[in-house]
Amino acid sequence: MAGASLAAAIGSRASMLVLEAEASPGYHATGRSAAFWSETYGGPDIQPLTTASGPFLQAGGHLAPLGSVHIGRAADAVAMEAFLAEFADSDVVLDRVDPAAFVPGLRPEWTLGIREASCAYIDVAALHAESIAAARRGGATFVTDAAFVGAIRTAGVWSIDTKAGSFQARTLVDAAGAWADDVAARAGVRPLGLTAYRRTMVQLRTDPGAPEGLPHIADIAGRFYFKPEPGGRLWLSPHDETPTDPCDAAPEEIDIAIAVDRFEHVVDWRVAAVERSWAGLRTFAPDRLPIYGFDRDVPGFFWCAGQGGFGIQTAPAAALLAASLVLGTPPDPAVAAIDPARYSPDRF
């Protein structure tokens, strides 16, 4: 999503080549998203990018109503107050609620709730496909099965070696997700300390099934979240973060069991079946903020990495911001109020 949305935002203003390591774009993190848009997800430093992306996603028909309720027990009262304080000066609307009014069968110890009404489903596949189509309309060429081997910069031009052949470009954009540090190292650029983390997701069939109108439910302590899916199913995550080398991630049985156990301590529904499970990678910089900008030491190398778990929901605004940086043009009015310095690679 990072590379596709940036290519779409640049459009015809530059000649672009998008090199994709897999047989088709979006195989890894993009294709395994939890598929919701939440203005609080990622914290207050991410919220401006998420909020600015909302109108674009809405206009494209990529959002559908969902809502979210952050729940907690008595011991989580301090965390609840801290959560409200984090967004007190933002435009995000948060309301204290009784969580039992939103979750039938909620166990009685879950007494604290904060509603985030703006949370929405996001159609990730459609957004990704639209970004690729827009990039192609702008003249971008996509080359698949083009795993990056290395690059050398000579006289202001990158010579880029891939498994699909060799290419040249004046600017090399590193939008390689979990592999971003590896790409940098192979291009002779100092890695920035990005770490990939595995995140597990399971689809449950429950008895009773997920009720109509159930919102996204998130533990304020970060131990789980779940959301309804068509057919009365649920998508559930134990909110795990297991450091891993970049890879084709797969779920571990222990993480699936932990997810189900935590879920059963929230509601009195019976888990009838774990219908499927999968895992994806979320890649963070050391300070957990994304990285957009030219490398401090190597000319012509542009970072577009470290989007963590919020790369999809921030994609439209992040792409506009990054496009202005890579082209050296004024930012789009939609992101003009967002300071790009907080995401600069110069901070490392």
CSV table of C-alpha atoms in Angstrom, one decimal:
chain,number,residue,atom,x,y,z
A,1,MET,CA,0.0,0.0,0.0
A,2,ALA,CA,2.8,2.4,0.8
A,3,GLY,CA,4.4,2.2,-2.6
A,4,ALA,CA,1.1,2.0,-4.5
A,5,SER,CA,-0.4,5.0,-2.8
A,6,LEU,CA,2.7,7.1,-3.2
A,7,ALA,CA,2.9,6.3,-6.8
A,8,ALA,CA,-0.7,7.3,-7.2
A,9,ALA,CA,-0.1,10.6,-5.4
A,10,ILE,CA,2.9,11.4,-7.6
A,11,GLY,CA,1.0,10.6,-10.7
A,12,SER,CA,2.2,12.1,-14.0
A,13,ARG,CA,4.6,14.5,-12.2
A,14,ALA,CA,7.5,12.0,-12.5
A,15,SER,CA,8.5,9.0,-14.5
A,16,MET,CA,7.9,6.0,-12.2
A,17,LEU,CA,8.9,2.4,-12.0
A,18,VAL,CA,7.4,0.3,-9.2
A,19,LEU,CA,9.4,-2.9,-8.4
A,20,GLU,CA,7.5,-5.6,-6.6
A,21,ALA,CA,9.3,-8.6,-5.1
A,22,GLU,CA,6.2,-10.9,-5.3
A,23,ALA,CA,4.2,-12.2,-8.2
A,24,SER,CA,1.5,-9.6,-7.4
A,25,PRO,CA,1.4,-6.5,-5.2
A,26,GLY,CA,0.0,-6.5,-1.7
A,27,TYR,CA,0.9,-10.0,-0.8
A,28,HIS,CA,2.3,-9.4,2.7
A,29,ALA,CA,1.1,-6.7,5.2
A,30,THR,CA,-1.4,-5.0,2.8
A,31,GLY,CA,-3.2,-8.3,2.0
A,32,ARG,CA,-3.5,-9.2,5.7
A,33,SER,CA,-4.9,-6.1,7.2
A,34,ALA,CA,-7.5,-6.2,10.0
A,35,ALA,CA,-9.4,-3.8,7.8
A,36,PHE,CA,-10.6,-1.1,10.1
A,37,TRP,CA,-10.1,2.7,10.2
A,38,SER,CA,-9.7,4.2,13.7
A,39,GLU,CA,-8.6,7.7,14.4
A,40,THR,CA,-7.1,6.7,17.8
A,41,TYR,CA,-5.1,3.7,16.5
A,42,GLY,CA,-1.4,4.5,16.6
A,43,GLY,CA,-1.7,7.3,19.1
A,44,PRO,CA,-1.8,11.1,18.8
A,45,ASP,CA,1.2,11.4,16.5
A,46,ILE,CA,-0.6,9.2,13.9
A,47,GLN,CA,-4.0,10.6,14.3
A,48,PRO,CA,-3.5,13.7,12.0
A,49,LEU,CA,-2.6,11.4,9.1
A,50,THR,CA,-5.6,9.1,9.8
A,51,THR,CA,-8.0,12.0,10.2
A,52,ALA,CA,-6.8,13.7,7.0
A,53,SER,CA,-7.2,10.4,5.1
A,54,GLY,CA,-10.8,10.0,6.2
A,55,PRO,CA,-12.4,12.3,3.5
A,56,PHE,CA,-10.4,10.6,0.7
A,57,LEU,CA,-11.4,7.2,1.9
A,58,GLN,CA,-15.1,8.3,2.3
A,59,ALA,CA,-15.2,9.9,-1.1
A,60,GLY,CA,-13.8,6.8,-2.7
A,61,GLY,CA,-16.5,4.6,-1.1
A,62,HIS,CA,-13.9,2.7,1.0
A,63,LEU,CA,-15.4,3.2,4.4
A,64,ALA,CA,-18.5,1.7,6.0
A,65,PRO,CA,-20.0,2.4,9.4
A,66,LEU,CA,-18.6,0.2,12.3
A,67,GLY,CA,-17.9,2.2,15.4
A,68,SER,CA,-15.5,1.1,18.2
A,69,VAL,CA,-15.8,0.7,22.0
A,70,HIS,CA,-12.7,0.5,24.0
A,71,ILE,CA,-13.4,-1.6,27.1
A,72,GLY,CA,-11.7,-2.1,30.5
A,73,ARG,CA,-12.1,-3.4,34.0
A,74,ALA,CA,-11.8,-1.5,37.2
A,75,ALA,CA,-8.1,-1.9,37.2
A,76,ASP,CA,-7.9,-0.2,33.9
A,77,ALA,CA,-9.4,3.1,35.1
A,78,VAL,CA,-6.0,5.0,34.9
A,79,ALA,CA,-5.5,3.7,31.3
A,80,MET,CA,-9.0,4.9,30.3
A,81,GLU,CA,-8.3,8.4,31.7
A,82,ALA,CA,-4.9,8.5,29.9
A,83,PHE,CA,-6.6,7.5,26.6
A,84,LEU,CA,-9.1,10.3,26.9
A,85,ALA,CA,-6.4,12.8,27.8
A,86,GLU,CA,-4.3,11.8,24.8
A,87,PHE,CA,-7.0,12.9,22.4
A,88,ALA,CA,-8.6,15.7,24.4
A,89,ASP,CA,-7.1,18.4,22.1
A,90,SER,CA,-7.9,16.6,18.9
A,91,ASP,CA,-11.0,16.5,16.7
A,92,VAL,CA,-11.7,12.9,17.6
A,93,VAL,CA,-15.0,12.5,19.4
A,94,LEU,CA,-14.8,10.0,22.4
A,95,ASP,CA,-17.7,9.3,24.8
A,96,ARG,CA,-17.8,7.4,28.0
A,97,VAL,CA,-20.4,4.6,27.7
A,98,ASP,CA,-21.6,1.4,29.4
A,99,PRO,CA,-19.9,-1.3,27.4
A,100,ALA,CA,-22.7,-3.8,28.2
A,101,ALA,CA,-25.0,-1.7,26.1
A,102,PHE,CA,-22.9,-2.5,23.0
A,103,VAL,CA,-21.8,-6.1,23.7
A,104,PRO,CA,-24.6,-8.7,24.6
A,105,GLY,CA,-23.2,-11.3,27.0
A,106,LEU,CA,-20.3,-9.1,28.2
A,107,ARG,CA,-18.9,-10.5,31.4
A,108,PRO,CA,-19.8,-8.3,34.4
A,109,GLU,CA,-16.2,-7.2,35.3
A,110,TRP,CA,-15.9,-5.2,32.0
A,111,THR,CA,-17.5,-2.1,33.4
A,112,LEU,CA,-15.6,0.7,31.6
A,113,GLY,CA,-16.2,1.9,28.1
A,114,ILE,CA,-15.2,4.6,25.7
A,115,ARG,CA,-17.0,4.9,22.4
A,116,GLU,CA,-15.2,6.0,19.2
A,117,ALA,CA,-18.1,6.4,16.8
A,118,SER,CA,-16.0,7.4,13.8
A,119,CYS,CA,-14.3,4.0,13.6
A,120,ALA,CA,-15.2,2.3,10.3
A,121,TYR,CA,-14.6,-0.7,8.1
A,122,ILE,CA,-12.1,-0.1,5.4
A,123,ASP,CA,-12.2,-1.9,2.0
A,124,VAL,CA,-8.4,-2.6,1.8
A,125,ALA,CA,-8.5,-4.5,-1.5
A,126,ALA,CA,-10.5,-1.8,-3.3
A,127,LEU,CA,-8.3,1.0,-2.0
A,128,HIS,CA,-5.1,-0.9,-3.0
A,129,ALA,CA,-6.5,-1.7,-6.5
A,130,GLU,CA,-7.6,1.9,-6.9
A,131,SER,CA,-4.1,3.2,-6.0
A,132,ILE,CA,-2.4,0.8,-8.5
A,133,ALA,CA,-4.9,1.9,-11.2
A,134,ALA,CA,-4.3,5.6,-10.5
A,135,ALA,CA,-0.5,5.1,-10.5
A,136,ARG,CA,-0.8,3.3,-13.9
A,137,ARG,CA,-3.0,6.1,-15.3
A,138,GLY,CA,-0.2,8.5,-14.2
A,139,GLY,CA,2.2,6.5,-16.3
A,140,ALA,CA,3.8,4.2,-13.7
A,141,THR,CA,5.2,0.9,-14.8
A,142,PHE,CA,4.9,-2.1,-12.5
A,143,VAL,CA,7.3,-5.0,-12.6
A,144,THR,CA,6.6,-8.0,-10.5
A,145,ASP,CA,8.8,-10.9,-9.4
A,146,ALA,CA,11.5,-8.2,-9.1
A,147,ALA,CA,13.1,-8.9,-5.7
A,148,PHE,CA,15.7,-6.3,-4.9
A,149,VAL,CA,19.3,-7.4,-5.1
A,150,GLY,CA,21.2,-4.2,-4.7
A,151,ALA,CA,21.8,-0.7,-6.0
A,152,ILE,CA,24.7,1.6,-6.6
A,153,ARG,CA,24.5,5.4,-7.2
A,154,THR,CA,26.9,6.9,-9.7
A,155,ALA,CA,26.9,10.4,-11.1
A,156,GLY,CA,23.5,11.1,-9.6
A,157,VAL,CA,21.9,7.9,-11.0
A,158,TRP,CA,20.9,4.7,-9.2
A,159,SER,CA,21.7,1.4,-11.0
A,160,ILE,CA,19.2,-1.0,-9.5
A,161,ASP,CA,19.7,-4.8,-9.7
A,162,THR,CA,16.7,-7.0,-9.2
A,163,LYS,CA,15.7,-10.6,-10.0
A,164,ALA,CA,13.7,-9.2,-13.0
A,165,GLY,CA,16.6,-7.3,-14.4
A,166,SER,CA,18.5,-4.0,-14.0
A,167,PHE,CA,17.0,-0.6,-14.0
A,168,GLN,CA,18.1,3.0,-13.5
A,169,ALA,CA,16.5,6.0,-11.7
A,170,ARG,CA,17.6,9.3,-10.2
A,171,THR,CA,15.5,8.7,-7.0
A,172,LEU,CA,15.2,5.4,-5.2
A,173,VAL,CA,12.1,5.2,-2.9
A,174,ASP,CA,12.3,2.5,-0.2
A,175,ALA,CA,8.7,1.4,0.4
A,176,ALA,CA,9.7,-2.2,1.1
A,177,GLY,CA,7.7,-2.7,4.4
A,178,ALA,CA,9.4,-5.2,6.6
A,179,TRP,CA,12.3,-5.4,4.2
A,180,ALA,CA,13.0,-1.6,4.2
A,181,ASP,CA,16.2,-1.8,6.3
A,182,ASP,CA,17.4,-4.7,4.1
A,183,VAL,CA,16.8,-2.7,1.0
A,184,ALA,CA,18.7,0.2,2.5
A,185,ALA,CA,21.7,-1.9,3.4
A,186,ARG,CA,21.8,-3.4,0.0
A,187,ALA,CA,21.9,0.1,-1.5
A,188,GLY,CA,24.7,1.2,0.8
A,189,VAL,CA,22.4,3.2,3.1
A,190,ARG,CA,22.6,3.0,6.9
A,191,PRO,CA,19.6,1.0,8.2
A,192,LEU,CA,17.4,2.9,10.7
A,193,GLY,CA,16.5,0.1,13.1
A,194,LEU,CA,13.2,-1.0,11.8
A,195,THR,CA,11.7,-4.1,13.4
A,196,ALA,CA,9.0,-6.4,12.0
A,197,TYR,CA,6.5,-7.9,14.5
A,198,ARG,CA,4.1,-10.8,13.8
A,199,ARG,CA,0.4,-10.1,14.5
A,200,THR,CA,-2.1,-13.0,14.6
A,201,MET,CA,-5.8,-12.9,13.4
A,202,VAL,CA,-8.4,-15.6,13.7
A,203,GLN,CA,-11.9,-15.9,12.3
A,204,LEU,CA,-14.4,-17.3,14.8
A,205,ARG,CA,-17.8,-18.9,14.5
A,206,THR,CA,-19.6,-18.3,17.8
A,207,ASP,CA,-22.8,-19.4,19.5
A,208,PRO,CA,-24.6,-17.1,19.6
A,209,GLY,CA,-23.2,-15.5,16.4
A,210,ALA,CA,-22.0,-11.9,16.5
A,211,PRO,CA,-25.1,-9.7,16.9
A,212,GLU,CA,-26.1,-7.2,14.2
A,213,GLY,CA,-24.7,-3.8,15.0
A,214,LEU,CA,-21.8,-5.0,17.1
A,215,PRO,CA,-19.0,-2.5,17.0
A,216,HIS,CA,-15.2,-3.1,16.9
A,217,ILE,CA,-14.2,-3.9,20.5
A,218,ALA,CA,-10.8,-3.1,21.8
A,219,ASP,CA,-9.2,-3.8,25.2
A,220,ILE,CA,-7.8,-0.6,26.6
A,221,ALA,CA,-4.9,-2.6,27.9
A,222,GLY,CA,-4.0,-3.8,24.5
A,223,ARG,CA,-4.6,-7.5,25.0
A,224,PHE,CA,-7.2,-8.2,22.2
A,225,TYR,CA,-9.6,-6.7,19.8
A,226,PHE,CA,-12.4,-8.2,17.7
A,227,LYS,CA,-14.8,-7.0,15.1
A,228,PRO,CA,-17.8,-8.5,13.3
A,229,GLU,CA,-17.7,-9.8,9.8
A,230,PRO,CA,-20.5,-10.9,7.4
A,231,GLY,CA,-22.3,-14.1,8.3
A,232,GLY,CA,-22.2,-13.5,12.0
A,233,ARG,CA,-18.4,-14.3,12.1
A,234,LEU,CA,-15.8,-12.4,14.2
A,235,TRP,CA,-12.2,-11.4,13.4
A,236,LEU,CA,-10.2,-11.7,16.6
A,237,SER,CA,-6.6,-10.8,17.4
A,238,PRO,CA,-4.7,-11.3,20.7
A,239,HIS,CA,-2.9,-8.0,19.8
A,240,ASP,CA,0.4,-9.9,19.8
A,241,GLU,CA,3.7,-8.3,18.8
A,242,THR,CA,6.4,-11.0,18.2
A,243,PRO,CA,9.7,-9.7,16.8
A,244,THR,CA,10.6,-11.6,13.7
A,245,ASP,CA,12.8,-11.4,10.6
A,246,PRO,CA,11.0,-10.3,7.5
A,247,CYS,CA,9.2,-13.3,6.2
A,248,ASP,CA,5.9,-14.8,4.9
A,249,ALA,CA,4.3,-14.7,8.3
A,250,ALA,CA,2.2,-17.6,9.6
A,251,PRO,CA,0.2,-17.9,12.8
A,252,GLU,CA,1.5,-19.9,15.8
A,253,GLU,CA,-0.9,-22.3,17.5
A,254,ILE,CA,-0.1,-20.8,20.9
A,255,ASP,CA,-1.1,-17.3,19.7
A,256,ILE,CA,-4.4,-18.7,18.4
A,257,ALA,CA,-5.1,-20.4,21.7
A,258,ILE,CA,-4.2,-17.2,23.6
A,259,ALA,CA,-6.6,-15.2,21.4
A,260,VAL,CA,-9.5,-17.6,22.1
A,261,ASP,CA,-8.8,-17.7,25.8
A,262,ARG,CA,-8.8,-14.0,26.1
A,263,PHE,CA,-12.0,-13.7,24.1
A,264,GLU,CA,-13.7,-16.3,26.4
A,265,HIS,CA,-12.8,-14.0,29.4
A,266,VAL,CA,-14.7,-11.1,27.7
A,267,VAL,CA,-18.1,-12.6,26.7
A,268,ASP,CA,-20.1,-15.6,27.6
A,269,TRP,CA,-20.5,-16.8,24.0
A,270,ARG,CA,-19.3,-20.3,23.0
A,271,VAL,CA,-16.5,-20.5,20.4
A,272,ALA,CA,-18.0,-23.0,18.0
A,273,ALA,CA,-15.0,-23.1,15.6
A,274,VAL,CA,-11.8,-21.3,14.6
A,275,GLU,CA,-12.6,-21.3,10.9
A,276,ARG,CA,-9.3,-19.8,9.7
A,277,SER,CA,-6.2,-18.0,11.0
A,278,TRP,CA,-3.4,-15.9,9.5
A,279,ALA,CA,-0.6,-13.6,10.5
A,280,GLY,CA,0.9,-10.5,9.0
A,281,LEU,CA,3.9,-8.3,9.8
A,282,ARG,CA,3.7,-4.8,11.3
A,283,THR,CA,7.0,-2.9,10.9
A,284,PHE,CA,8.0,-0.1,13.3
A,285,ALA,CA,10.9,2.4,13.6
A,286,PRO,CA,12.4,2.6,17.1
A,287,ASP,CA,10.0,5.4,18.1
A,288,ARG,CA,7.0,3.7,16.4
A,289,LEU,CA,6.4,6.6,14.0
A,290,PRO,CA,6.6,6.2,10.2
A,291,ILE,CA,9.5,7.5,8.2
A,292,TYR,CA,9.0,9.8,5.2
A,293,GLY,CA,11.9,11.8,3.7
A,294,PHE,CA,15.2,11.7,2.0
A,295,ASP,CA,18.1,10.0,3.8
A,296,ARG,CA,20.4,12.4,5.6
A,297,ASP,CA,23.6,10.9,4.2
A,298,VAL,CA,22.8,9.3,0.8
A,299,PRO,CA,21.4,11.6,-1.9
A,300,GLY,CA,18.5,10.3,-3.9
A,301,PHE,CA,17.4,7.7,-1.4
A,302,PHE,CA,13.9,8.3,0.0
A,303,TRP,CA,12.4,6.5,3.0
A,304,CYS,CA,8.7,5.5,2.9
A,305,ALA,CA,8.7,3.0,5.7
A,306,GLY,CA,7.8,2.1,9.3
A,307,GLN,CA,4.0,2.3,8.9
A,308,GLY,CA,3.3,-0.2,11.7
A,309,GLY,CA,-0.3,-1.3,11.8
A,310,PHE,CA,-1.7,2.0,10.5
A,311,GLY,CA,-0.3,2.0,7.0
A,312,ILE,CA,-3.6,1.4,5.3
A,313,GLN,CA,-5.7,3.9,7.3
A,314,THR,CA,-3.2,6.7,6.8
A,315,ALA,CA,-2.3,5.9,3.2
A,316,PRO,CA,-4.0,8.7,1.4
A,317,ALA,CA,-2.7,11.5,3.6
A,318,ALA,CA,0.8,9.9,4.0
A,319,ALA,CA,1.1,9.5,0.3
A,320,LEU,CA,0.3,13.2,-0.3
A,321,LEU,CA,2.8,14.2,2.4
A,322,ALA,CA,5.5,11.9,1.0
A,323,ALA,CA,4.8,13.0,-2.6
A,324,SER,CA,5.4,16.7,-1.7
A,325,LEU,CA,8.7,15.7,0.0
A,326,VAL,CA,10.0,13.5,-2.8
A,327,LEU,CA,9.1,16.0,-5.5
A,328,GLY,CA,10.1,19.1,-3.5
A,329,THR,CA,6.7,20.7,-4.1
A,330,PRO,CA,4.3,22.5,-1.7
A,331,PRO,CA,2.1,20.0,0.2
A,332,ASP,CA,-1.5,19.3,-0.8
A,333,PRO,CA,-3.9,21.5,1.2
A,334,ALA,CA,-5.3,18.4,2.8
A,335,VAL,CA,-2.0,17.8,4.6
A,336,ALA,CA,-0.6,21.3,4.8
A,337,ALA,CA,-1.1,21.5,8.6
A,338,ILE,CA,0.8,18.3,9.2
A,339,ASP,CA,4.4,18.8,10.1
A,340,PRO,CA,6.5,16.4,8.1
A,341,ALA,CA,9.5,16.9,10.4
A,342,ARG,CA,8.1,14.5,13.0
A,343,TYR,CA,8.4,11.7,10.4
A,344,SER,CA,11.8,12.6,9.0
A,345,PRO,CA,14.6,10.1,8.9
A,346,ASP,CA,16.8,12.8,10.3
A,347,ARG,CA,15.6,12.0,13.8
A,348,PHE,CA,17.7,8.9,13.9
